[in-house]
Amino acid sequence: DAKTTQPNSMESNEEEPVHLPCNHSTISGTDYIHWYRQLPSQGPEYVIHGLTSNVNNRMASLAIAEDRKSSTLILHRATLRDAAVYYCILRGYNTDKLIFGTGTRLQVFP
Amino acid sequence: DAGITQSPRHKVTETGTPVTLRCHQTENHRYMYWYRQDPGHGLRLIHYSYGVKDTDKGEVSDGYSVSRSKTEDFLLTLESATSSQTSVYFCAINGQGGPAGYTFGSGTRLTVV
């Protein structure tokens, strides 16, 4: 399985945008980029996924580099509720498994 | 939440005893997964299932077995619990395979003393 690299932790102030980076230099052409987050004492929660084009949903935006070797999860206005561990995961189209790394712990300050 | 529940939510058991954790879904999803989460390791895949009676091993399957006799239930069994199996266990479901997102349960906190 291709690997991803994320910073261990990041900080943000409430109502500011947050850009969470992910490097995946060994990504293959059929790998989807998935993002999940895990709030304290809860199971992971699906955030967004994409293949080549940038994606937007009600939770976040996903910006994918043209060469697909990196991506950025964008939270447009951080809230205290967004404090969580964010996981960037590559998943092959025909792969039934989701392999987690250690993620980025996001702290949001009021 | 989507229709996925784990039971029990918390359990304390003694070393050497058998333990079964249950994951129940009401979504009729084909794929089900068991993960464990430990400090410093993130989530690690134990076993998964892609249909009734179809299961396969994940990254950390030693000491665990699973069964899926019907679509809605996926059971994780520790035949003889050890202290190294103290962890938080998460179940997940996925309906379509491919790139679709997973839905996770709330977890079972297991302590082996």
Tab-separated table of C-alpha atoms in Angstrom:
chain	number	residue	atom	x	y	z
A	1	ASP	CA	0.000	0.000	0.000
A	2	ALA	CA	1.272	3.466	-0.880
A	3	LYS	CA	2.252	5.608	2.108
A	4	THR	CA	1.251	9.095	3.156
A	5	THR	CA	3.184	11.628	5.218
A	6	GLN	CA	1.445	14.171	7.420
A	7	PRO	CA	2.666	16.585	10.097
A	8	ASN	CA	2.130	15.250	13.592
A	9	SER	CA	0.250	18.321	14.764
A	10	MET	CA	-1.090	21.697	13.687
A	11	GLU	CA	-2.754	24.601	15.404
A	12	SER	CA	-5.369	27.073	14.317
A	13	ASN	CA	-7.517	29.806	15.737
A	14	GLU	CA	-11.260	29.607	15.603
A	15	GLU	CA	-12.881	30.987	12.427
A	16	GLU	CA	-9.616	30.932	10.504
A	17	PRO	CA	-9.001	28.664	7.486
A	18	VAL	CA	-6.925	25.548	8.058
A	19	HIS	CA	-4.814	23.817	5.424
A	20	LEU	CA	-3.820	20.269	6.349
A	21	PRO	CA	-1.102	18.916	4.035
A	22	CYS	CA	-0.454	15.338	2.950
A	23	ASN	CA	2.392	13.991	0.854
A	24	HIS	CA	1.950	10.788	-1.136
A	25	SER	CA	4.794	10.662	-3.610
A	26	THR	CA	4.304	6.947	-4.398
A	27	ILE	CA	0.647	7.276	-5.324
A	28	SER	CA	-0.484	5.121	-8.234
A	29	GLY	CA	-2.867	6.112	-10.969
A	30	THR	CA	-5.825	4.256	-9.464
A	31	ASP	CA	-5.349	5.392	-5.861
A	32	TYR	CA	-8.053	7.573	-4.372
A	33	ILE	CA	-7.119	10.112	-1.709
A	34	HIS	CA	-9.342	9.773	1.338
A	35	TRP	CA	-9.566	11.974	4.416
A	36	TYR	CA	-11.071	10.923	7.711
A	37	ARG	CA	-11.101	12.621	11.071
A	38	GLN	CA	-11.445	11.283	14.580
A	39	LEU	CA	-12.893	13.404	17.332
A	40	PRO	CA	-11.933	12.559	20.921
A	41	SER	CA	-13.484	9.307	22.158
A	42	GLN	CA	-15.235	8.637	18.853
A	43	GLY	CA	-14.722	6.443	15.822
A	44	PRO	CA	-13.240	7.924	12.644
A	45	GLU	CA	-15.560	9.950	10.465
A	46	TYR	CA	-15.400	10.168	6.680
A	47	VAL	CA	-14.614	13.702	5.474
A	48	ILE	CA	-13.939	13.683	1.739
A	49	HIS	CA	-12.207	11.826	-1.055
A	50	GLY	CA	-10.960	12.546	-4.566
A	51	LEU	CA	-8.978	11.164	-7.470
A	52	THR	CA	-7.618	13.994	-9.628
A	53	SER	CA	-9.871	17.025	-9.452
A	54	ASN	CA	-10.442	19.257	-6.453
A	55	VAL	CA	-13.516	18.320	-4.460
A	56	ASN	CA	-15.867	20.263	-2.208
A	57	ASN	CA	-18.509	19.116	0.220
A	58	ARG	CA	-20.292	20.562	3.224
A	59	MET	CA	-17.457	19.634	5.562
A	60	ALA	CA	-14.315	20.587	3.657
A	61	SER	CA	-12.487	20.997	0.371
A	62	LEU	CA	-9.789	18.756	-1.037
A	63	ALA	CA	-7.112	20.294	-3.232
A	64	ILE	CA	-5.054	17.777	-5.201
A	65	ALA	CA	-1.747	18.719	-6.790
A	66	GLU	CA	-1.496	18.372	-10.546
A	67	ASP	CA	1.062	15.548	-10.225
A	68	ARG	CA	-1.068	13.963	-7.443
A	69	LYS	CA	1.969	13.595	-5.186
A	70	SER	CA	0.404	15.787	-2.540
A	71	SER	CA	-2.971	17.027	-1.407
A	72	THR	CA	-4.407	19.513	1.076
A	73	LEU	CA	-7.545	19.289	3.155
A	74	ILE	CA	-9.045	22.730	3.632
A	75	LEU	CA	-11.367	23.645	6.475
A	76	HIS	CA	-12.664	27.042	5.471
A	77	ARG	CA	-13.510	28.318	8.941
A	78	ALA	CA	-12.248	26.243	11.827
A	79	THR	CA	-14.515	25.740	14.811
A	80	LEU	CA	-13.702	24.252	18.197
A	81	ARG	CA	-15.581	21.154	17.078
A	82	ASP	CA	-13.014	20.625	14.301
A	83	ALA	CA	-10.321	19.748	16.855
A	84	ALA	CA	-9.509	16.152	15.930
A	85	VAL	CA	-6.945	13.840	14.391
A	86	TYR	CA	-7.084	14.030	10.600
A	87	TYR	CA	-6.003	11.035	8.533
A	88	CYS	CA	-4.960	11.143	4.889
A	89	ILE	CA	-5.228	7.691	3.314
A	90	LEU	CA	-4.639	6.281	-0.140
A	91	ARG	CA	-7.040	3.631	-1.284
A	92	GLY	CA	-6.796	1.702	-4.513
A	93	TYR	CA	-10.011	1.413	-6.482
A	94	ASN	CA	-10.032	-2.360	-6.225
A	95	THR	CA	-8.751	-2.465	-2.666
A	96	ASP	CA	-11.232	-3.337	0.024
A	97	LYS	CA	-8.974	-2.197	2.851
A	98	LEU	CA	-8.378	1.200	4.412
A	99	ILE	CA	-4.919	1.480	5.992
A	100	PHE	CA	-4.492	4.302	8.515
A	101	GLY	CA	-1.328	6.207	9.380
A	102	THR	CA	-0.895	8.262	12.545
A	103	GLY	CA	-2.534	11.428	11.175
A	104	THR	CA	-2.337	15.118	12.109
A	105	ARG	CA	-3.676	16.296	15.442
A	106	LEU	CA	-5.409	19.635	14.898
A	107	GLN	CA	-5.849	21.964	17.845
A	108	VAL	CA	-8.271	24.878	17.523
A	109	PHE	CA	-8.013	27.783	19.902
A	110	PRO	CA	-10.828	30.220	20.716
B	1	ASP	CA	-25.418	7.988	13.008
B	2	ALA	CA	-25.643	5.372	10.293
B	3	GLY	CA	-26.982	2.036	11.438
B	4	ILE	CA	-23.905	0.501	12.992
B	5	THR	CA	-23.651	-0.474	16.635
B	6	GLN	CA	-20.953	-2.192	18.634
B	7	SER	CA	-21.432	-4.195	21.807
B	8	PRO	CA	-20.384	-4.125	24.492
B	9	ARG	CA	-19.096	-0.543	24.737
B	10	HIS	CA	-16.772	-1.423	27.587
B	11	LYS	CA	-15.474	-4.751	28.874
B	12	VAL	CA	-12.939	-5.878	31.430
B	13	THR	CA	-11.832	-9.487	31.232
B	14	GLU	CA	-9.150	-11.716	32.657
B	15	THR	CA	-6.144	-13.060	30.820
B	16	GLY	CA	-6.863	-16.401	29.186
B	17	THR	CA	-10.621	-15.984	28.885
B	18	PRO	CA	-12.458	-15.942	25.552
B	19	VAL	CA	-14.068	-12.679	24.503
B	20	THR	CA	-16.459	-11.908	21.645
B	21	LEU	CA	-17.198	-8.425	20.366
B	22	ARG	CA	-20.189	-7.809	18.178
B	23	CYS	CA	-20.732	-5.396	15.328
B	24	HIS	CA	-24.273	-5.019	14.054
B	25	GLN	CA	-25.384	-3.022	11.024
B	26	THR	CA	-28.788	-2.198	9.607
B	27	GLU	CA	-27.514	-0.821	6.279
B	28	ASN	CA	-27.262	-4.160	4.442
B	29	HIS	CA	-23.688	-3.267	3.507
B	30	ARG	CA	-21.507	-5.963	2.020
B	31	TYR	CA	-18.165	-5.001	3.552
B	32	MET	CA	-17.390	-5.014	7.274
B	33	TYR	CA	-14.102	-4.427	9.086
B	34	TRP	CA	-12.552	-4.733	12.526
B	35	TYR	CA	-9.786	-2.329	13.598
B	36	ARG	CA	-7.930	-1.847	16.834
B	37	GLN	CA	-6.510	1.456	18.018
B	38	ASP	CA	-3.595	1.836	20.404
B	39	PRO	CA	-1.632	4.946	21.398
B	40	GLY	CA	1.093	5.694	18.856
B	41	HIS	CA	-0.251	3.233	16.270
B	42	GLY	CA	-3.353	4.803	14.859
B	43	LEU	CA	-5.931	2.292	13.619
B	44	ARG	CA	-4.768	-1.125	12.460
B	45	LEU	CA	-6.880	-3.556	10.462
B	46	ILE	CA	-7.498	-6.918	12.158
B	47	HIS	CA	-9.909	-8.760	9.860
B	48	TYR	CA	-12.471	-7.852	7.282
B	49	SER	CA	-15.387	-9.438	5.497
B	50	TYR	CA	-16.687	-8.978	1.979
B	51	GLY	CA	-19.817	-11.026	2.407
B	52	VAL	CA	-21.473	-13.760	4.430
B	53	LYS	CA	-18.898	-16.408	5.296
B	54	ASP	CA	-16.214	-14.513	3.324
B	55	THR	CA	-13.498	-13.101	5.537
B	56	ASP	CA	-9.826	-12.256	5.261
B	57	LYS	CA	-6.930	-11.230	7.474
B	58	GLY	CA	-5.652	-7.727	8.007
B	59	GLU	CA	-2.369	-6.372	9.356
B	60	VAL	CA	-2.680	-7.665	12.934
B	61	SER	CA	-4.813	-10.800	12.816
B	62	ASP	CA	-2.796	-13.058	15.148
B	63	GLY	CA	-4.838	-14.019	18.210
B	64	TYR	CA	-8.144	-13.007	16.624
B	65	SER	CA	-10.806	-14.833	14.662
B	66	VAL	CA	-13.979	-13.549	13.027
B	67	SER	CA	-17.275	-14.896	11.826
B	68	ARG	CA	-20.014	-13.551	9.628
B	69	SER	CA	-23.005	-15.885	9.400
B	70	LYS	CA	-25.414	-13.147	8.292
B	71	THR	CA	-25.042	-9.825	6.559
B	72	GLU	CA	-25.814	-7.696	9.580
B	73	ASP	CA	-23.444	-9.208	12.144
B	74	PHE	CA	-19.655	-9.419	12.209
B	75	LEU	CA	-18.168	-10.995	15.327
B	76	LEU	CA	-14.607	-10.622	16.550
B	77	THR	CA	-13.365	-13.312	18.944
B	78	LEU	CA	-10.298	-13.360	21.124
B	79	GLU	CA	-9.936	-17.073	21.869
B	80	SER	CA	-7.678	-16.513	24.870
B	81	ALA	CA	-7.316	-12.862	25.767
B	82	THR	CA	-3.882	-11.434	26.552
B	83	SER	CA	-2.885	-8.094	28.046
B	84	SER	CA	-1.479	-7.028	24.656
B	85	GLN	CA	-5.034	-7.142	23.326
B	86	THR	CA	-6.104	-4.335	25.642
B	87	SER	CA	-7.245	-1.752	23.127
B	88	VAL	CA	-10.146	0.143	21.628
B	89	TYR	CA	-11.822	-1.852	18.880
B	90	PHE	CA	-13.707	-0.218	16.029
B	91	CYS	CA	-16.006	-1.796	13.511
B	92	ALA	CA	-16.619	-0.210	10.107
B	93	ILE	CA	-18.951	-0.811	7.184
B	94	ASN	CA	-18.755	0.017	3.502
B	95	GLY	CA	-21.510	-0.593	1.036
B	96	GLN	CA	-19.954	-0.396	-2.366
B	97	GLY	CA	-16.300	-1.194	-2.126
B	98	GLY	CA	-14.292	0.940	-4.504
B	99	PRO	CA	-13.691	4.541	-3.402
B	100	ALA	CA	-16.776	5.017	-1.226
B	101	GLY	CA	-16.380	6.193	2.355
B	102	TYR	CA	-16.507	3.967	5.424
B	103	THR	CA	-18.800	4.406	8.401
B	104	PHE	CA	-17.340	3.560	11.793
B	105	GLY	CA	-18.974	2.461	15.009
B	106	SER	CA	-18.393	4.133	18.354
B	107	GLY	CA	-15.892	1.567	19.547
B	108	THR	CA	-15.488	-1.060	22.269
B	109	ARG	CA	-12.940	-0.410	24.981
B	110	LEU	CA	-11.502	-3.769	26.068
B	111	THR	CA	-9.241	-4.152	29.071
B	112	VAL	CA	-7.512	-7.474	29.736
B	113	VAL	CA	-6.209	-7.774	33.295
